mmCIF file of C-alpha atoms in Angstrom:
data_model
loop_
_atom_site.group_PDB
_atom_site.id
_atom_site.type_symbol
_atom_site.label_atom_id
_atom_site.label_comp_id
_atom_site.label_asym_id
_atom_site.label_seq_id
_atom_site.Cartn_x
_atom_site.Cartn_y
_atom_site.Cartn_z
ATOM 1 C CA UNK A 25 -12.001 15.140 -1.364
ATOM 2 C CA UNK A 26 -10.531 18.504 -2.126
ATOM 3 C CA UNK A 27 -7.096 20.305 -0.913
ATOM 4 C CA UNK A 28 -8.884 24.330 -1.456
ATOM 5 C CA UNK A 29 -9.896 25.186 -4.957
ATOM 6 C CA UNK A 30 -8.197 21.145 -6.835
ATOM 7 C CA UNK A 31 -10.643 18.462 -6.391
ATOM 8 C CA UNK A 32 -8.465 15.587 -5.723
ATOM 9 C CA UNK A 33 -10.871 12.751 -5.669
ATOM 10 C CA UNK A 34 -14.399 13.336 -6.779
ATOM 11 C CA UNK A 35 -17.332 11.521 -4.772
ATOM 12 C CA UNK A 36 -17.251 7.827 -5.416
ATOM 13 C CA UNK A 37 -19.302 5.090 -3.698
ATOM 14 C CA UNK A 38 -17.223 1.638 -2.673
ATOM 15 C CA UNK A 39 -17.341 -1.151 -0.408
ATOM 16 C CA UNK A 40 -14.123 -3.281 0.274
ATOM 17 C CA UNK A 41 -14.651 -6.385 1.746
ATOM 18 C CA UNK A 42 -12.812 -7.710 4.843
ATOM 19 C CA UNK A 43 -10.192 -10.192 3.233
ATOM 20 C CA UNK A 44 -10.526 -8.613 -0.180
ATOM 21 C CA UNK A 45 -6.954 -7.988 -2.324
ATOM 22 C CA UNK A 46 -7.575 -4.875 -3.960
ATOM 23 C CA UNK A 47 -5.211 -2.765 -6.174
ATOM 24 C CA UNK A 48 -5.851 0.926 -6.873
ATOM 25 C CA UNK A 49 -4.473 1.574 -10.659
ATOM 26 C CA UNK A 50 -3.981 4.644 -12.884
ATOM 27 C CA UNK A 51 -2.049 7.396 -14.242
ATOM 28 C CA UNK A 52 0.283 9.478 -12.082
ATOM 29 C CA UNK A 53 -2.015 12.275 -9.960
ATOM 30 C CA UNK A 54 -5.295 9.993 -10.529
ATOM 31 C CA UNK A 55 -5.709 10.407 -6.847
ATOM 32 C CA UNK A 56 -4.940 7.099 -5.698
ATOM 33 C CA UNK A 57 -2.639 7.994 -2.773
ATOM 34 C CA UNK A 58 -5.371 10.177 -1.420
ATOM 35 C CA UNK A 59 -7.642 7.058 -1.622
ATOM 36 C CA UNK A 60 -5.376 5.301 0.589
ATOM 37 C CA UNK A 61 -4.629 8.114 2.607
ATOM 38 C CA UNK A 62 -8.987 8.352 3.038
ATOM 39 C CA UNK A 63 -9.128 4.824 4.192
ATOM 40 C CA UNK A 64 -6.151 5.231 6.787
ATOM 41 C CA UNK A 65 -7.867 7.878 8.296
ATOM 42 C CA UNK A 66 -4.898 9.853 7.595
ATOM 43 C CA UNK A 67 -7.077 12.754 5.621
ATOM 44 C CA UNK A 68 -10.795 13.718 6.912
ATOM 45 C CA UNK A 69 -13.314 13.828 3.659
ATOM 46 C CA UNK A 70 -14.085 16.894 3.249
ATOM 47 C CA UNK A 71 -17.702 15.314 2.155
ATOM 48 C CA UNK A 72 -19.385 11.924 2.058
ATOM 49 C CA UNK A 73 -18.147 9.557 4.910
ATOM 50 C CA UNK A 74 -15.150 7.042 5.382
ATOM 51 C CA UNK A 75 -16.108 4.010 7.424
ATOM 52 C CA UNK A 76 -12.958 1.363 8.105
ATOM 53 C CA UNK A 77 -14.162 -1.981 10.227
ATOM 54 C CA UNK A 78 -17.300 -0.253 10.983
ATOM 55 C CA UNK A 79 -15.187 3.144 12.055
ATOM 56 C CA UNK A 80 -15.723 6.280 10.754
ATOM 57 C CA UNK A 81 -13.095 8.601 10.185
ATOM 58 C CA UNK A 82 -13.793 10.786 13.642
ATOM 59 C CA UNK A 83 -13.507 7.077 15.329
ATOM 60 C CA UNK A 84 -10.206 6.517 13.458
ATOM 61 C CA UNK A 85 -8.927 9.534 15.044
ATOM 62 C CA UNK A 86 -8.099 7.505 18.468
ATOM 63 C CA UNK A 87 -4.179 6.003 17.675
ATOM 64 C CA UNK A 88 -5.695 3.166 19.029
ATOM 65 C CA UNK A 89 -8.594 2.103 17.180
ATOM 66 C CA UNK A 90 -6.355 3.175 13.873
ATOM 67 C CA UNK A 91 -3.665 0.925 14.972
ATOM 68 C CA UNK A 92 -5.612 -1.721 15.401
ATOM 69 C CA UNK A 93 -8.720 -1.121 12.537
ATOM 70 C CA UNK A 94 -5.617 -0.148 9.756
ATOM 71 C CA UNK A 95 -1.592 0.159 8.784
ATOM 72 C CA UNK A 96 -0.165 1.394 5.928
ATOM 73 C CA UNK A 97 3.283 0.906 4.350
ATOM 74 C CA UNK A 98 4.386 4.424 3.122
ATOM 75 C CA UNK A 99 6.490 4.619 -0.169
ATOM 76 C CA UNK A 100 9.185 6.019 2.133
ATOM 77 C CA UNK A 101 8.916 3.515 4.272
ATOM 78 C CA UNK A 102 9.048 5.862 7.935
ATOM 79 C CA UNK A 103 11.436 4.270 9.654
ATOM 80 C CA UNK A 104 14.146 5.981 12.011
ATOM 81 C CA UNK A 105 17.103 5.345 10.365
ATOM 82 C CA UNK A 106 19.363 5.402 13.244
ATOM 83 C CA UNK A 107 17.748 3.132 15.407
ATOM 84 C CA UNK A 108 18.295 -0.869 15.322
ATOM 85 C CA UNK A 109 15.926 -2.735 13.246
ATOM 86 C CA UNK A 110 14.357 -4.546 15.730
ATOM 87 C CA UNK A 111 13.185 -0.974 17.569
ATOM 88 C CA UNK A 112 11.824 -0.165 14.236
ATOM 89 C CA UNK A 113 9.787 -3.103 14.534
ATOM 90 C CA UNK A 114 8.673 -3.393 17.695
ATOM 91 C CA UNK A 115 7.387 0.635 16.476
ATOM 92 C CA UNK A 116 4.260 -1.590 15.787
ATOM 93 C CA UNK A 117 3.521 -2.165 19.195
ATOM 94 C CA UNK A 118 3.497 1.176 20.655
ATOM 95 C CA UNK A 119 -0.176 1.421 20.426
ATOM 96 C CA UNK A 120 -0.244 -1.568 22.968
ATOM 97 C CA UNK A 121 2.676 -0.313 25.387
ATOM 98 C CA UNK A 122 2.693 2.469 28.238
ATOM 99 C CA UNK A 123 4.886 5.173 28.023
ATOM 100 C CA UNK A 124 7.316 3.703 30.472
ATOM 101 C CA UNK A 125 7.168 0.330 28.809
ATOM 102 C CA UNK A 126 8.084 2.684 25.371
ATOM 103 C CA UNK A 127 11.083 3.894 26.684
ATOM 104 C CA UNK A 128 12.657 1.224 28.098
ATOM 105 C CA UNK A 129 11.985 -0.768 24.958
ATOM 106 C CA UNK A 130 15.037 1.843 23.482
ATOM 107 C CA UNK A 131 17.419 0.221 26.050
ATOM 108 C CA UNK A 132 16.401 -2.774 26.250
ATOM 109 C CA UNK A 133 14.111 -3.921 23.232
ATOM 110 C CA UNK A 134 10.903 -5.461 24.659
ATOM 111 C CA UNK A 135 9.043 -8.295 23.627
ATOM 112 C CA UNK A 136 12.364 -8.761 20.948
ATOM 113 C CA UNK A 137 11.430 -12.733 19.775
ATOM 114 C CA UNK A 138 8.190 -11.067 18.596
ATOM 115 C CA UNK A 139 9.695 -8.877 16.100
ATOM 116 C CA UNK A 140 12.179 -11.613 15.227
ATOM 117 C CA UNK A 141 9.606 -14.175 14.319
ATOM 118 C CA UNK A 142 7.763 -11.061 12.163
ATOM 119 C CA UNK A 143 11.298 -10.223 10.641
ATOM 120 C CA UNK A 144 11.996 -14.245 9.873
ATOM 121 C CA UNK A 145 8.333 -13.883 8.116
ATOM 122 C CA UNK A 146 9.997 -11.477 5.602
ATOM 123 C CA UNK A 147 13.370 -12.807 5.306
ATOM 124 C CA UNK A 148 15.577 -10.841 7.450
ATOM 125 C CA UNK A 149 15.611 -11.893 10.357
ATOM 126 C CA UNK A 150 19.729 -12.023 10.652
ATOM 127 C CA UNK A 151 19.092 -7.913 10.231
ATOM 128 C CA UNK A 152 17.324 -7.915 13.481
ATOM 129 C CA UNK A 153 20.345 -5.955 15.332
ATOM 130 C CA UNK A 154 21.984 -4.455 12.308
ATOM 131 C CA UNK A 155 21.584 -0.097 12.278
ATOM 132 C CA UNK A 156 18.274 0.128 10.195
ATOM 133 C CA UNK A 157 20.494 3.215 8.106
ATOM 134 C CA UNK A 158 22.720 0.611 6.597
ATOM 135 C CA UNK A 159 20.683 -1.921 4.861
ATOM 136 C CA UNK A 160 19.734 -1.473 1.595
ATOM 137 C CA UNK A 161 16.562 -0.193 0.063
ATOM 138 C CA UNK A 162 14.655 -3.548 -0.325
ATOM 139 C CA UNK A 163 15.777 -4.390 3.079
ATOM 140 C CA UNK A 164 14.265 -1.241 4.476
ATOM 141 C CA UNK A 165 11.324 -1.630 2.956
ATOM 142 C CA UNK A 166 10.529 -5.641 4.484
ATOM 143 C CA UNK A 167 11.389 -4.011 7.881
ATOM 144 C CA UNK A 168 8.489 -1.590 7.048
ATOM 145 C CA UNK A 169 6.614 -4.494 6.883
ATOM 146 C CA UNK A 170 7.703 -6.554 9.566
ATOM 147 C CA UNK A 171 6.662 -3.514 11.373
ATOM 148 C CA UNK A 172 2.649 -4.006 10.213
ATOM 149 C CA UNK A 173 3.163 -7.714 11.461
ATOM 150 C CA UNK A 174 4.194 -6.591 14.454
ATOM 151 C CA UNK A 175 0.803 -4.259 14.275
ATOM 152 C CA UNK A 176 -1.213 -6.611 13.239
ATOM 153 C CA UNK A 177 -3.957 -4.584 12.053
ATOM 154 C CA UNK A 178 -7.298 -5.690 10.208
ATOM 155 C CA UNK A 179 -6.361 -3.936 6.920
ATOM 156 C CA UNK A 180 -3.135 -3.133 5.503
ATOM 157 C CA UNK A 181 -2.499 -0.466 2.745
ATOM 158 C CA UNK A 182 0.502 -0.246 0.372
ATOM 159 C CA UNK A 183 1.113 3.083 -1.479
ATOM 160 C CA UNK A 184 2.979 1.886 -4.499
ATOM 161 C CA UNK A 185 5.404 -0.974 -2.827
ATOM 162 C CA UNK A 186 7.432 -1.821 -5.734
ATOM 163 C CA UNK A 187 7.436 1.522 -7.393
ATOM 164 C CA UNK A 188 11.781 1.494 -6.791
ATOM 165 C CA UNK A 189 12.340 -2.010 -7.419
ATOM 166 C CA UNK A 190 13.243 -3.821 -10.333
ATOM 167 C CA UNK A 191 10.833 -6.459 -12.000
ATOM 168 C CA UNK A 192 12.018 -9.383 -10.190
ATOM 169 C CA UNK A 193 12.276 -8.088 -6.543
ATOM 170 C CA UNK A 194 9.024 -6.243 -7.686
ATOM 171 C CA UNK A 195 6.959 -9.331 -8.176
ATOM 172 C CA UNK A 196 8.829 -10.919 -4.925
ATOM 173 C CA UNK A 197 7.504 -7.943 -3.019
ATOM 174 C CA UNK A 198 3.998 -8.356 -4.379
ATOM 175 C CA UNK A 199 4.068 -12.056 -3.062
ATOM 176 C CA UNK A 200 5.462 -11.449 0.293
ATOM 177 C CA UNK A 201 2.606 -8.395 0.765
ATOM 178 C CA UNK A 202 -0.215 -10.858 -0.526
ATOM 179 C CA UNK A 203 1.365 -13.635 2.324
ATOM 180 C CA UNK A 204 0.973 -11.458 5.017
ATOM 181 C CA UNK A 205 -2.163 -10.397 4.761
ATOM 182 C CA UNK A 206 -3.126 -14.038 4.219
ATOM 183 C CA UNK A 207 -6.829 -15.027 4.164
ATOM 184 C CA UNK A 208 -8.281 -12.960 7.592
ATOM 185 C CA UNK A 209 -6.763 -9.193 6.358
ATOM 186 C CA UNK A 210 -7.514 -7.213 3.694
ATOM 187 C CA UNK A 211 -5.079 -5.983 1.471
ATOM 188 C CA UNK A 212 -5.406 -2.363 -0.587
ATOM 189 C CA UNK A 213 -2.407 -1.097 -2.538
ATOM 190 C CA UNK A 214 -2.222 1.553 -5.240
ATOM 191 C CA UNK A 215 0.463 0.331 -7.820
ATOM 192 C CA UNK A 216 1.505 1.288 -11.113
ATOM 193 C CA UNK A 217 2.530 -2.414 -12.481
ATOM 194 C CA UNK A 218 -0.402 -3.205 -13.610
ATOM 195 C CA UNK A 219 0.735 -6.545 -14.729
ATOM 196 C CA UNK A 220 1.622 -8.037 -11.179
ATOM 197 C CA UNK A 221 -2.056 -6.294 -9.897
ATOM 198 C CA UNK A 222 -4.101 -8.246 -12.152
ATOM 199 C CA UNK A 223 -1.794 -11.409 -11.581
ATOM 200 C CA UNK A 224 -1.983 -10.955 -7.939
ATOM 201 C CA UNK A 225 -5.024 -8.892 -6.613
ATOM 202 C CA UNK A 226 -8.558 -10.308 -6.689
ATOM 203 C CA UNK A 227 -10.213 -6.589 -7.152
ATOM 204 C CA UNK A 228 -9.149 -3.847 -9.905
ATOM 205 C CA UNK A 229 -10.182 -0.034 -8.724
ATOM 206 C CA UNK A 230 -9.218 2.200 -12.102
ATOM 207 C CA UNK A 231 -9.203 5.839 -10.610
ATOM 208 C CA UNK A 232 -8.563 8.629 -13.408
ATOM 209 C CA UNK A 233 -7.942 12.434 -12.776
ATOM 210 C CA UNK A 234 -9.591 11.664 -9.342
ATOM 211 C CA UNK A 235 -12.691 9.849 -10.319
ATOM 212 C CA UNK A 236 -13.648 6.004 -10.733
ATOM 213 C CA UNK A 237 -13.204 4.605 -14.160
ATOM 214 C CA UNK A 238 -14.047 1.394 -13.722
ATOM 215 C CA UNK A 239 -14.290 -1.564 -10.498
ATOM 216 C CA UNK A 240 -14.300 -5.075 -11.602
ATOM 217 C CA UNK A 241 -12.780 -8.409 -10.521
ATOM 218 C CA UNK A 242 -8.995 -8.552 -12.066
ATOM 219 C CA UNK A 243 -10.283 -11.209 -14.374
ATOM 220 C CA UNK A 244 -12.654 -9.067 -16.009
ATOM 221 C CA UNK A 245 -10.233 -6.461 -17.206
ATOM 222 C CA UNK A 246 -9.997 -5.730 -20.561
ATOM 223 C CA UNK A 247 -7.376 -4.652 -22.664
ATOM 224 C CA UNK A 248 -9.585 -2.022 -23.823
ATOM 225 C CA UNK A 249 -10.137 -1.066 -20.135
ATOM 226 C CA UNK A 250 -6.503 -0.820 -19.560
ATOM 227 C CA UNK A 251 -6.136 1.475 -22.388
ATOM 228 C CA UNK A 252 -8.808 4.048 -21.636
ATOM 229 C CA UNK A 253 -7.130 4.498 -18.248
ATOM 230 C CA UNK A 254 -3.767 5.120 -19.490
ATOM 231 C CA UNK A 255 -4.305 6.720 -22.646
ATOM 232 C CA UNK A 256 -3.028 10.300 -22.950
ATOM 233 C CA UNK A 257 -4.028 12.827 -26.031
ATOM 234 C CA UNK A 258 -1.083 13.538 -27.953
ATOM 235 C CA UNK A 259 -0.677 14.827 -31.189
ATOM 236 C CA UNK A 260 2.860 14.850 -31.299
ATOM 237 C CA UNK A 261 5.475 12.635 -33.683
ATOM 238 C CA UNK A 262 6.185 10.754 -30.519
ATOM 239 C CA UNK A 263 2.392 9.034 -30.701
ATOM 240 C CA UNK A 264 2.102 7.443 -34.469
ATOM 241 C CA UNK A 265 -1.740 6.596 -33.741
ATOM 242 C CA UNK A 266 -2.494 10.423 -32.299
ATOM 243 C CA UNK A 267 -1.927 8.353 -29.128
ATOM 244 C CA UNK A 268 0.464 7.590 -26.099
ATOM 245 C CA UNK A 269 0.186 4.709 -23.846
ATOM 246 C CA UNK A 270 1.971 4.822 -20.396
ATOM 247 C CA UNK A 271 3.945 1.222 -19.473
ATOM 248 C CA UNK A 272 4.930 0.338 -16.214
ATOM 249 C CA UNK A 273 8.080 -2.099 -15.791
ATOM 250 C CA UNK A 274 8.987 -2.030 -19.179
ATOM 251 C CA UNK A 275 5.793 -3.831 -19.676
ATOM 252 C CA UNK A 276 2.686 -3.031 -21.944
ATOM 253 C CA UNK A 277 -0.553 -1.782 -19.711
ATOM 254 C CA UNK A 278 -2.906 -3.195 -21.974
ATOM 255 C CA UNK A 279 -1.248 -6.668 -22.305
ATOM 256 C CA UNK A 280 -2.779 -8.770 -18.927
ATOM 257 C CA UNK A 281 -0.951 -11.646 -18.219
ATOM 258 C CA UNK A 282 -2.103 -15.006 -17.795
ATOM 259 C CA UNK A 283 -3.161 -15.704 -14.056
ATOM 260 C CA UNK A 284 -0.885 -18.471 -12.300
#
């Protein structure tokens, strides 16, 4: 995939299963937002092909057939923030609703016990009313994905969920993403806590200035895997080995923690 001269992602060749957990790791720039971004159908490869559920990327084009093959949970969430929550939510059903229908959701919010059962799912539900502008960040983001409920695609993607939150709502997040998608979705998300990827994601995809380091089963990553993926040349006082190792969440990369 490249954006004019800068290859951002360099050819790679990977299968995701349907029901798969997968978590896209690596250093800042590795080009793991444009992988998400490929399988959303939200950037055309400039070479190779991206097939989602069987669709390629031309297929994906429809609203439709995205809306229904894939959904993805932005870091910035994409919510309007002066609507009511619930019309946030019920923005997952637009694919499925005429025009007219649409519109008169804004006055008079259709199909409303839908999005409060998908709200309840994420622990808001008392929000469903409240202006969307005046809850807090967290709050924001589980409407985001009450919204994807409400979608109910085959795959959802998650481009660095807990990248604002602090450890413990981070972990909660991670839970709450991995309940959704259950057993019958698959679930992709690019994250920088490594930690809570190989506690809670079946599937480790190690991308590095744009190209595939390594794909293995969590439970086969190494310390010395972690390591090469984060390790940055530095010759500096601050590295006392010649080295620098990145942490995420005031946590070591290269220390994986014991699966529950």
């Amino acid at each position: 995939m490249r954006f004019g001269d800068v290859e951002a992602l360099a050819p790679l060749d990977l299968t995701v299963q349907a029901g798969q957990r997968v978590a896209v790791v690596g250093p800042s720039g590795a080009g793991k937002t444009t992988f998400l971004y490929l399988m959303a159908g939200i950037h055309a490869p400039t070479s190779g092909t991206v097939r989602v559920g069987g669709l390629s990327v031309r297929e994906l084009a429809d609203v439709r057939r995205r809306a229904a093959a894939v959904g993805i949970m932005h870091q910035q969430f994409d919510l309007v923030p002066s609507l009511a929550v619930v019309h946030n939510v019920l923005a997952g059903r637009l694919r499925e609703w005429s025009l007219w229908r649409s519109l008169l959701s804004l006055i008079v919010p259709q199909e409303s016990e839908r999005a409060r059962e998908a709200l309840r799912r994420v622990g808001i539900e008392d929000k469903i009313f409240e202006r969307t502008a005046n809850l807090s960040g967290g709050e924001q983001q589980r409407v985001a994905l009450a919204r994807l409920l409400v979608q109910a695609p085959r795959a959802i993607l998650a481009d660095e969920p807990v990248s604002s939150l602090d450890p413990t709502r981070a972990e909660a997040m991670v839970r709450l993403l991995v309940e959704v998608a259950g057993t019958d979705r698959t679930l992709v998300a690019s994250m920088h806590a490594v930690p809570l990827a190989l506690q809670y994601f079946d599937r480790i995809v190690a991308l590095r200035d744009g190209a595939l380091l390594f794909d293995r089963p969590s439970r086969d990553v190494a310390p010395a895997d972690l390591e090469a993926l984060y390790e940055i040349d530095d010759a500096g006082p601050a590295a006392s080995d010649g080295r620098r190792r990145d942490r995420a969440g005031g946590q070591s990369m290269v220390r994986p923690p014991e699966a529950r």
